[in-house]
Structure formats: C-alpha cells, structure tokens
C-alpha cells in the first residue's frame, strides 16, 4: 500500500513565524503535491514537484515555498505565517506514468494548521 | 468554467438507500477519473478509478463515465452510516502534472 506521511496532524503557530510542513512517501513516486483545503473552496494546488529539486507553482503559491532535496520528501514552507494561512494542508504523491494507467494521487492524512 | 463541477450537497439519505453522486467536466480530452472519499478531518482516500467510458464495480460502489455528456457518477448501493463522508471526483490534466478536483459532495447516511 502507498503511504504518504505528514509529520504533524495539528499545528498551532503565531503570526510571523516560519512554519515547516513535512511530507514523506514510500512508493518511489516522482510527483509530489501540496494542497490546501478550505470549506467552500475545495482543494487548491500550492506547489507541485516532478523530480528532486524541481518545482512548479500551482494556483496559489503566494506566501509559500517548497523544498525537495530527496525524492521521498517534499516540504512546504510558510516564510512568515499569517492568519489567512490557517487551513488544512494536504500532501499527495503520484507515479509519473505517461500512459496514465497508474497516475493516481495518494494523499496524506493532512495537517490542520492554525495561525494565531 | 471550472474543469470539474460537483454539487456540494449536503446529501442526506436513510440507511440502505441507493446514493448517486455526480460530477460534470468541461474538457472532452479527459480520460481518467477518480473518486475519493474523505472522512471528517482526514485526508482523501482513493475509492474508485476509471478510464474512458463505461462502468466499474467494486462491492457496493459503481463508478460510471458518460463521455458523450461529460458526466461521471458514483453509485453506492445499500448505503451505510459508515459511508457518511465527503466524496470528491477528480481527473488529471493531459500531462498528469495537475489534477482537477470537484469541490466535494457531503453525504450523510442516517441509521
């Protein structure tokens, strides 16, 4: 079974703090994703990585950065946390299968971040 | 127009009912479709995965794709209270570096 592990289930941080959210997958997937999920807004893509050290901006990258130094690990960084970044953050991974047959996203359990 | 549209519900049904959850999509080039189930305060988990048109059945769940009308459905037979969750439909972009998700339909199955 694919396993995507997010380091924290719940986090409480203060405005202005630098926040690190960690994600690890154990299936040797090339692609990794960070989303945030808010009521009424659904899943919104923050950043995507298709290989080590490679990244692409998603739909809402402002205020976030990412790091992928190893294939299995993808980190989301909030440089200076703000209250509007209070949200559920979801990490996902998928195989880079150009035929599409195995191109399914697998999600972690999520990190619920509160910025006070 | 969003790539994938989904009625947010909520949908409330009695235990044992047949549930129909639906999504529409905008791009006829989409070929792969997924349904995820998300329990409260948890991450989405893959429920069903289909390719192109037709039906796929897995136990009480049936996923259906109608490419002519760009309509995807998930049917749940003999629904159980444990099926109470938010259901998300999804489809990948042609180059698979992005996935489009519906906003999710919240289902409540009453005992």
PDB file of C-alpha atoms in Angstrom, chain A residues 9 31 33 35 37 43 48 56 59 88 90 98-101 103-105 107-109 112, chain B residues 2 32 34 36 38 41-46 49 88 92 95-99 101-103:
ATOM      1  CA  UNK A   9      -1.710  16.308  12.309  1.00  0.00           C
ATOM      2  CA  UNK A  31       5.412  13.583  -8.406  1.00  0.00           C
ATOM      3  CA  UNK A  33       1.976  17.939  -4.435  1.00  0.00           C
ATOM      4  CA  UNK A  35      -2.704  21.477  -1.486  1.00  0.00           C
ATOM      5  CA  UNK A  37      -8.336  22.689   1.574  1.00  0.00           C
ATOM      6  CA  UNK A  43      -8.636  21.610  -2.910  1.00  0.00           C
ATOM      7  CA  UNK A  48       3.973  20.647  -7.421  1.00  0.00           C
ATOM      8  CA  UNK A  56       6.299  24.317 -10.253  1.00  0.00           C
ATOM      9  CA  UNK A  59      -2.724  28.047  -8.319  1.00  0.00           C
ATOM     10  CA  UNK A  88      -5.968  22.065   6.223  1.00  0.00           C
ATOM     11  CA  UNK A  90      -2.699  18.032   2.246  1.00  0.00           C
ATOM     12  CA  UNK A  98       2.782   8.872 -19.110  1.00  0.00           C
ATOM     13  CA  UNK A  99       0.315   6.181 -20.166  1.00  0.00           C
ATOM     14  CA  UNK A 100      -1.875   7.289 -17.326  1.00  0.00           C
ATOM     15  CA  UNK A 101      -2.831   3.876 -16.100  1.00  0.00           C
ATOM     16  CA  UNK A 103      -1.453   8.050 -12.434  1.00  0.00           C
ATOM     17  CA  UNK A 104      -3.405   8.239  -9.241  1.00  0.00           C
ATOM     18  CA  UNK A 105      -2.817  10.695  -6.453  1.00  0.00           C
ATOM     19  CA  UNK A 107      -2.939  11.665  -0.052  1.00  0.00           C
ATOM     20  CA  UNK A 108      -1.559  12.023   3.424  1.00  0.00           C
ATOM     21  CA  UNK A 109      -3.813  12.424   6.448  1.00  0.00           C
ATOM     22  CA  UNK A 112      -4.534  21.227  10.285  1.00  0.00           C
TER      23      UNK A 112
ATOM     24  CA  UNK B   2     -14.254  25.124 -13.816  1.00  0.00           C
ATOM     25  CA  UNK B  32      -9.058   9.154 -16.354  1.00  0.00           C
ATOM     26  CA  UNK B  34     -11.156   9.081  -9.795  1.00  0.00           C
ATOM     27  CA  UNK B  36     -12.044   9.902  -3.385  1.00  0.00           C
ATOM     28  CA  UNK B  38     -12.767  11.947   2.731  1.00  0.00           C
ATOM     29  CA  UNK B  41     -10.544  15.836   9.455  1.00  0.00           C
ATOM     30  CA  UNK B  42      -8.777  13.170   7.384  1.00  0.00           C
ATOM     31  CA  UNK B  43      -7.051  13.116   4.011  1.00  0.00           C
ATOM     32  CA  UNK B  44      -8.873  11.889   0.893  1.00  0.00           C
ATOM     33  CA  UNK B  45      -8.563   8.184   0.174  1.00  0.00           C
ATOM     34  CA  UNK B  46      -8.903   6.688  -3.281  1.00  0.00           C
ATOM     35  CA  UNK B  49     -10.508   4.751 -10.600  1.00  0.00           C
ATOM     36  CA  UNK B  88     -14.569  14.124  -4.373  1.00  0.00           C
ATOM     37  CA  UNK B  92      -5.772  14.550 -14.313  1.00  0.00           C
ATOM     38  CA  UNK B  95       0.364  15.673 -18.930  1.00  0.00           C
ATOM     39  CA  UNK B  96      -0.500  14.406 -15.449  1.00  0.00           C
ATOM     40  CA  UNK B  97       1.204  17.193 -13.554  1.00  0.00           C
ATOM     41  CA  UNK B  98      -2.059  18.584 -12.333  1.00  0.00           C
ATOM     42  CA  UNK B  99      -5.277  17.086 -11.098  1.00  0.00           C
ATOM     43  CA  UNK B 101     -10.918  18.152  -8.263  1.00  0.00           C
ATOM     44  CA  UNK B 102     -14.589  18.742  -7.744  1.00  0.00           C
ATOM     45  CA  UNK B 103     -15.490  20.702  -4.637  1.00  0.00           C
TER      46      UNK B 103
END
